[in-house]
Short mmCIF file of C-alpha atoms in Angstrom, two decimals:
data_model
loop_
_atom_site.label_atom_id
_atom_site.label_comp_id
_atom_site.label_asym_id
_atom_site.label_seq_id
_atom_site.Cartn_x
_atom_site.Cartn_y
_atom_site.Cartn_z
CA UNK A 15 13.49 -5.12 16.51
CA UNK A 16 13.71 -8.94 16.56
CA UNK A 17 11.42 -10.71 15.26
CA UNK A 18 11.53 -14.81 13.09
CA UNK A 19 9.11 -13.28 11.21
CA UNK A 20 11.01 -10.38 9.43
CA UNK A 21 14.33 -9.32 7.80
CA UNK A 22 15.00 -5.65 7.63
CA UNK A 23 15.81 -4.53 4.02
CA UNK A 24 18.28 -1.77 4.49
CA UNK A 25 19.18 0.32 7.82
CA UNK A 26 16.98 0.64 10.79
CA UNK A 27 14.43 3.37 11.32
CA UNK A 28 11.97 1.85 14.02
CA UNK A 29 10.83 5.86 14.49
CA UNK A 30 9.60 5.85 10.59
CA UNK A 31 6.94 4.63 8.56
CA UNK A 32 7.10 1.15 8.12
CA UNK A 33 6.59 -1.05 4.40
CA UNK A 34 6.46 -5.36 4.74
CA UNK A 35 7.21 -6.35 1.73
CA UNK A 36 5.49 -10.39 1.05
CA UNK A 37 7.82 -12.60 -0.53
CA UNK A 38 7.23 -14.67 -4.18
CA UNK A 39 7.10 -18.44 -3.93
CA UNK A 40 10.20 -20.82 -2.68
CA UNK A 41 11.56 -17.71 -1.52
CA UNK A 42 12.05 -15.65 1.71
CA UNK A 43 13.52 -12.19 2.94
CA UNK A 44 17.15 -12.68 1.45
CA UNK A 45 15.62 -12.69 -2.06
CA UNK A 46 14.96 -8.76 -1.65
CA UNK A 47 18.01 -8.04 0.07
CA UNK A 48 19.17 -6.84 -3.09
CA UNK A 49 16.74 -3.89 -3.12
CA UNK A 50 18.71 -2.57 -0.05
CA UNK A 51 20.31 -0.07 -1.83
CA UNK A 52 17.05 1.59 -3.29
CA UNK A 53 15.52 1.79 0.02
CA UNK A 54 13.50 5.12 0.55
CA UNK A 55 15.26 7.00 3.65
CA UNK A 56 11.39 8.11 5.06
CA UNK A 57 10.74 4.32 5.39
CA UNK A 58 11.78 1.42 7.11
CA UNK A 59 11.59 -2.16 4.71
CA UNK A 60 10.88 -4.99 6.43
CA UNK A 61 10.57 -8.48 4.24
CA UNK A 62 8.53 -11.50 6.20
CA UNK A 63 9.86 -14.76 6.49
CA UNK A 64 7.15 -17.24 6.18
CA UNK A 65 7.49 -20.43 8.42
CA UNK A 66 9.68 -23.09 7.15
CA UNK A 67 12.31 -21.41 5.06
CA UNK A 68 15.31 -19.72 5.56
CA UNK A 69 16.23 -19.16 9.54
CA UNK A 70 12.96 -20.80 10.16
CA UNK A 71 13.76 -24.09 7.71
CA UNK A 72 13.02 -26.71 10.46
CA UNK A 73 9.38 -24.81 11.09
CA UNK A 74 6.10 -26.73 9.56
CA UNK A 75 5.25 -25.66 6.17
CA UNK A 76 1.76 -23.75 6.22
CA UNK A 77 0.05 -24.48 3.04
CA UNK A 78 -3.63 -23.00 3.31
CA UNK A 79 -3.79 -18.84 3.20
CA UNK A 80 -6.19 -18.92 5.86
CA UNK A 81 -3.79 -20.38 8.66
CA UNK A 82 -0.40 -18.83 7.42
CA UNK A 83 -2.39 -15.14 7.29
CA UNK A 84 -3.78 -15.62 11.39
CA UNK A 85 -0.26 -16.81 12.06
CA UNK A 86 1.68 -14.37 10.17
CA UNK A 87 -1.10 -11.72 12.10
CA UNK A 88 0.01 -12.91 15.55
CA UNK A 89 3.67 -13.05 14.56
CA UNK A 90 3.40 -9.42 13.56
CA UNK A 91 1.48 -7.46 15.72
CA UNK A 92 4.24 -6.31 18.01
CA UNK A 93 5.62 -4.62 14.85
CA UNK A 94 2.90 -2.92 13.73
CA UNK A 95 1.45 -1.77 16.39
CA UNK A 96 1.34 2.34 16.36
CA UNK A 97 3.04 2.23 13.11
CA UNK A 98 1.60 3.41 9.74
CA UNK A 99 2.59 0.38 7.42
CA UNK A 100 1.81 -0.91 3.68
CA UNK A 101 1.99 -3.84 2.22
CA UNK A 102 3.64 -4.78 -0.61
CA UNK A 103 3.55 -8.86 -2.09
CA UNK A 104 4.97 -10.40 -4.89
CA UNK A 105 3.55 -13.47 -7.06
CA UNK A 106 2.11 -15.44 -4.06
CA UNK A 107 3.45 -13.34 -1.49
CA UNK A 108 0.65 -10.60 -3.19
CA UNK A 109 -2.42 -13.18 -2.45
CA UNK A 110 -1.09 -13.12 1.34
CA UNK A 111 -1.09 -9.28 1.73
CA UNK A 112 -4.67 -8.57 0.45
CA UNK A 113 -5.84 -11.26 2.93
CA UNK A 114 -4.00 -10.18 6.02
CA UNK A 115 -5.59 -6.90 4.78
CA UNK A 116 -8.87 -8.52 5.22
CA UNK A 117 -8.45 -9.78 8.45
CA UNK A 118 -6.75 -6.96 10.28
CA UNK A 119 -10.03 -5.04 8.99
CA UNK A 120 -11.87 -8.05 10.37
CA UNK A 121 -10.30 -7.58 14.00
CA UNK A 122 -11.06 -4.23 14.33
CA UNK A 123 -7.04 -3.43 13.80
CA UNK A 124 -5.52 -0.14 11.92
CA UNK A 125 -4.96 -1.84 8.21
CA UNK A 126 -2.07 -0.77 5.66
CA UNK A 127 -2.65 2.25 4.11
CA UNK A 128 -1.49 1.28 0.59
CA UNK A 129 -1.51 -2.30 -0.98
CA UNK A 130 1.01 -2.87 -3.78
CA UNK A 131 0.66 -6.42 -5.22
CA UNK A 132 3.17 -7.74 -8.45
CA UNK A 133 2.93 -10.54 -10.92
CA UNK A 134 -0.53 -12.18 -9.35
CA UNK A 135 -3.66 -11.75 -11.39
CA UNK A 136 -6.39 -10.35 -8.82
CA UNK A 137 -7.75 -13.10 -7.09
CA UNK A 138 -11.36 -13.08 -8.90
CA UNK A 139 -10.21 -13.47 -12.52
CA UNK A 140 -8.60 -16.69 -12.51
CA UNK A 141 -8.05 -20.03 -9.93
CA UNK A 142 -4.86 -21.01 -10.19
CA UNK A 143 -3.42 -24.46 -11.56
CA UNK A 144 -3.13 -26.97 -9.19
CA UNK A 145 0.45 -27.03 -9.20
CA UNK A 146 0.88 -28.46 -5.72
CA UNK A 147 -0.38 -31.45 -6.75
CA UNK A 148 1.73 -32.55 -10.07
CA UNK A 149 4.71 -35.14 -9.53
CA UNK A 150 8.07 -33.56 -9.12
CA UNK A 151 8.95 -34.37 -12.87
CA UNK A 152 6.40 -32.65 -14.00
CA UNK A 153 6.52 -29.46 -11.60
CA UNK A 154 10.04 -29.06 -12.35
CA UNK A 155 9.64 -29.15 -16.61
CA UNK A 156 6.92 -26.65 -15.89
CA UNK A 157 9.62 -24.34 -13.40
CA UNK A 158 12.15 -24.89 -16.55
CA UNK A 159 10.37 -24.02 -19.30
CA UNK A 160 9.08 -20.65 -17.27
CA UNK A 161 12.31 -19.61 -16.10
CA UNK A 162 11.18 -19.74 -12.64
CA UNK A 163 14.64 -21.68 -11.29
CA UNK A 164 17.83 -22.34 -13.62
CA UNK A 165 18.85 -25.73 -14.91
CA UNK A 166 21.99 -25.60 -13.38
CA UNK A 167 20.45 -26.34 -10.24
CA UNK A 168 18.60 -29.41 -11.13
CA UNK A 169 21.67 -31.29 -10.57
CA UNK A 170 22.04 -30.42 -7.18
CA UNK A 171 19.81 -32.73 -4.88
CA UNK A 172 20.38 -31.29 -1.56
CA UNK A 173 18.97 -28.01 -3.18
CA UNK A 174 15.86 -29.43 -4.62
CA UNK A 175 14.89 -31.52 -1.71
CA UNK A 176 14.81 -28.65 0.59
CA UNK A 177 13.30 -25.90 -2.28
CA UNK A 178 10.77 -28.04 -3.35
CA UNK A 179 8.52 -28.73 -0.30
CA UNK A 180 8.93 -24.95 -0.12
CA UNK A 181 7.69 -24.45 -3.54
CA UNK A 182 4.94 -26.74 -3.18
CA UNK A 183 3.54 -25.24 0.31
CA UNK A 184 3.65 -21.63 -1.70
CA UNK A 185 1.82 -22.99 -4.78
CA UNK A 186 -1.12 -25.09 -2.28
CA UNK A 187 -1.45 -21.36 -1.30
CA UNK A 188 -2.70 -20.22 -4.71
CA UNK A 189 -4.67 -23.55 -5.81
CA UNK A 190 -6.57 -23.85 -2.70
CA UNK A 191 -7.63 -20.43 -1.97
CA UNK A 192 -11.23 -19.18 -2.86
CA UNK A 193 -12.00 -16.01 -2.62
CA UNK A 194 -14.62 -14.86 -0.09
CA UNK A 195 -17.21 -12.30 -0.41
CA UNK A 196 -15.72 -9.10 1.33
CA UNK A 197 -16.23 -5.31 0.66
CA UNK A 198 -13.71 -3.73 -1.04
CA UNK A 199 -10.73 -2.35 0.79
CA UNK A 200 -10.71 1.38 1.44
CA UNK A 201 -6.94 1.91 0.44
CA UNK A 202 -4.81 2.58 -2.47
CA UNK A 203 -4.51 -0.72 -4.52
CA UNK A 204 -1.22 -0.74 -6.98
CA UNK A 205 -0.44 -3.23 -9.65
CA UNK A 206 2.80 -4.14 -10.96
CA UNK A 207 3.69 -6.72 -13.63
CA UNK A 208 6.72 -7.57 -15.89
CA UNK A 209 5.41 -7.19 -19.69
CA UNK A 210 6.95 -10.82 -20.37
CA UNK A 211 5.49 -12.46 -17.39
CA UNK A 212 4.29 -15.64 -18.23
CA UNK A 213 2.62 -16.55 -15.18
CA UNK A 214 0.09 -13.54 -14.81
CA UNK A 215 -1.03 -11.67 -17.92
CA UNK A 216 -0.95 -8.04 -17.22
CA UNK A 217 -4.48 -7.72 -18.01
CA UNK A 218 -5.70 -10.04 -15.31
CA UNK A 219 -3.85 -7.84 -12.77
CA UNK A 220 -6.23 -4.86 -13.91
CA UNK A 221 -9.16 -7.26 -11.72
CA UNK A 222 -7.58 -6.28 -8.65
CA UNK A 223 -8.85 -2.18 -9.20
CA UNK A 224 -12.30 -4.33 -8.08
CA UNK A 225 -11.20 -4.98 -4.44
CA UNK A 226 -10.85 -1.67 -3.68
CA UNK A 227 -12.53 1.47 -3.12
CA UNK A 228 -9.65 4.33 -3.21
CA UNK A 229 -6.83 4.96 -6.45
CA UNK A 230 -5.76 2.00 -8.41
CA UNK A 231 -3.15 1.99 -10.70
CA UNK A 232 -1.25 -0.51 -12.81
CA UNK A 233 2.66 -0.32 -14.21
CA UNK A 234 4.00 -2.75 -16.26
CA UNK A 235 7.86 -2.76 -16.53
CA UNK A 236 9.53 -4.33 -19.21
CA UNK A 237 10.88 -8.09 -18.20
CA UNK A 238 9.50 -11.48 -17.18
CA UNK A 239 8.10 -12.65 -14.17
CA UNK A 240 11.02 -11.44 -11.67
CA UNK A 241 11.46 -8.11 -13.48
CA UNK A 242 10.89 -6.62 -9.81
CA UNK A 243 14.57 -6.89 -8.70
CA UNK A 244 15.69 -4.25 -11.58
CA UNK A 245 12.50 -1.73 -10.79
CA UNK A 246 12.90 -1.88 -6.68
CA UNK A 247 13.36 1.94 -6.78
CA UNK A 248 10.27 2.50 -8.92
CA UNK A 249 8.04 -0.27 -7.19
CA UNK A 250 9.18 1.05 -3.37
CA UNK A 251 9.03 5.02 -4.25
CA UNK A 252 5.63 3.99 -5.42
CA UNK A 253 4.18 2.13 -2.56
CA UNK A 254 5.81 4.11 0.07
CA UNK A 255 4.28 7.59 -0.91
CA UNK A 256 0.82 7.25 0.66
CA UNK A 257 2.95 6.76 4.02
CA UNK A 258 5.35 9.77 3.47
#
């Protein structure tokens, strides 16, 4: 397998079940490279690398879900095709799985057969801040004062002026979306959240047992908003079972 568009987490197993795992915003595949250890043996864990980060950095930024989900579609159909798969997205990355969901279903195309989405209220309960649109000032106070990046790296400009384009893209994906009228998935739905998570209340994460039609479940796990990299066992055993 290569593909731009993923980064295996862990060893290959092209001849197993296969989980994509959606990163959070301003990030990409590396970020959960750390859960490589925790990896499920039944499984193969691919993370997808969104255009304009990482290997991909001199890509266009896509900033509307609509066009990043029938690109990201295209960009992965060679790998799913005649695999069972799930999905799994974090923060943002969680809004991107549900709609590739959508339109796989749409297409007429064998869909994931387990969602797991983290740290995004369902996409119903709440719109989003337009964060994509405050000055830099501004968006970086509010990324301080959330523990979203660490101060240390607000004196280092090379960093900023290639993360925060990123960042911004990511957030345009949240504060422009509206959700459509669509009948509820027919798959497992599972919820994940950091108790401390400042940027989606547990609670609003229970709106997402709404979108579908089979077992939802929600787990909160004690931490803040990136709790996820100290639970990757938990979270992966989870969403990998319906594929085992």
């Amino acid at each position: 397998m290569s593909s731009k568009w993923v980064s295996r987490i862990g060893s290959s197993r092209p001849d197993r079940p296969l989980l994509l795992v959606f990163p959070h915003a301003g990030s990409g595949p590396s970020a959960y490279q750390r859960w490589r250890t925790v990896v499920p043996l039944e499984v193969e864990v691919l993370a997808v690398r969104f255009p304009g980060r990482e290997t991909r950095i001199r890509e266009p930024l896509v900033p509307d879900v609509e066009t990043l989900v029938k690109e990201t579609a295209d960009g992965l159909a060679e790998i799913l095709q005649g695999r069972r798969f799930a999905f799994l997205g974090h923060s943002v990355g969680s809004l991107v799985a549900y709609e590739l969901a959508l339109l796989l279903r749409r297409q007429g195309l064998p869909g994931p057969v387990c969602l797991g989405v983290s740290g995004y209220p369902a996409p119903q309960v709440r719109i989003p801040d337009p964060l994509h649109e405050v000055p830099d000032e501004k968006l970086l106070s509010f990324l301080l004062e959330r523990q979203y990046v660490p101060r240390s790296l607000l004196s280092q400009r090379g960093f900023l002026q290639m993360f925060l384009p990123i960042l911004r893209a990511d957030f345009s994906l949240a504060g422009t979306y509206r959700l459509r009228a669509e009948r509820p998935l027919e798959c497992p739905v599972h919820a994940f959240a950091g108790a401390s998570d400042v940027f989606a209340d547990p609670e609003e994460l229970r709106g997402w047992a709404a979108l579908t039609e089979a077992e939802f479940s929600l787990d909160l796990f004690p931490g803040d908003h990136f709790y996820l990299f100290d639970r990757g066992d938990d979270i992966l055993r989870k969403v990998t079972k319906p594929l085992l």
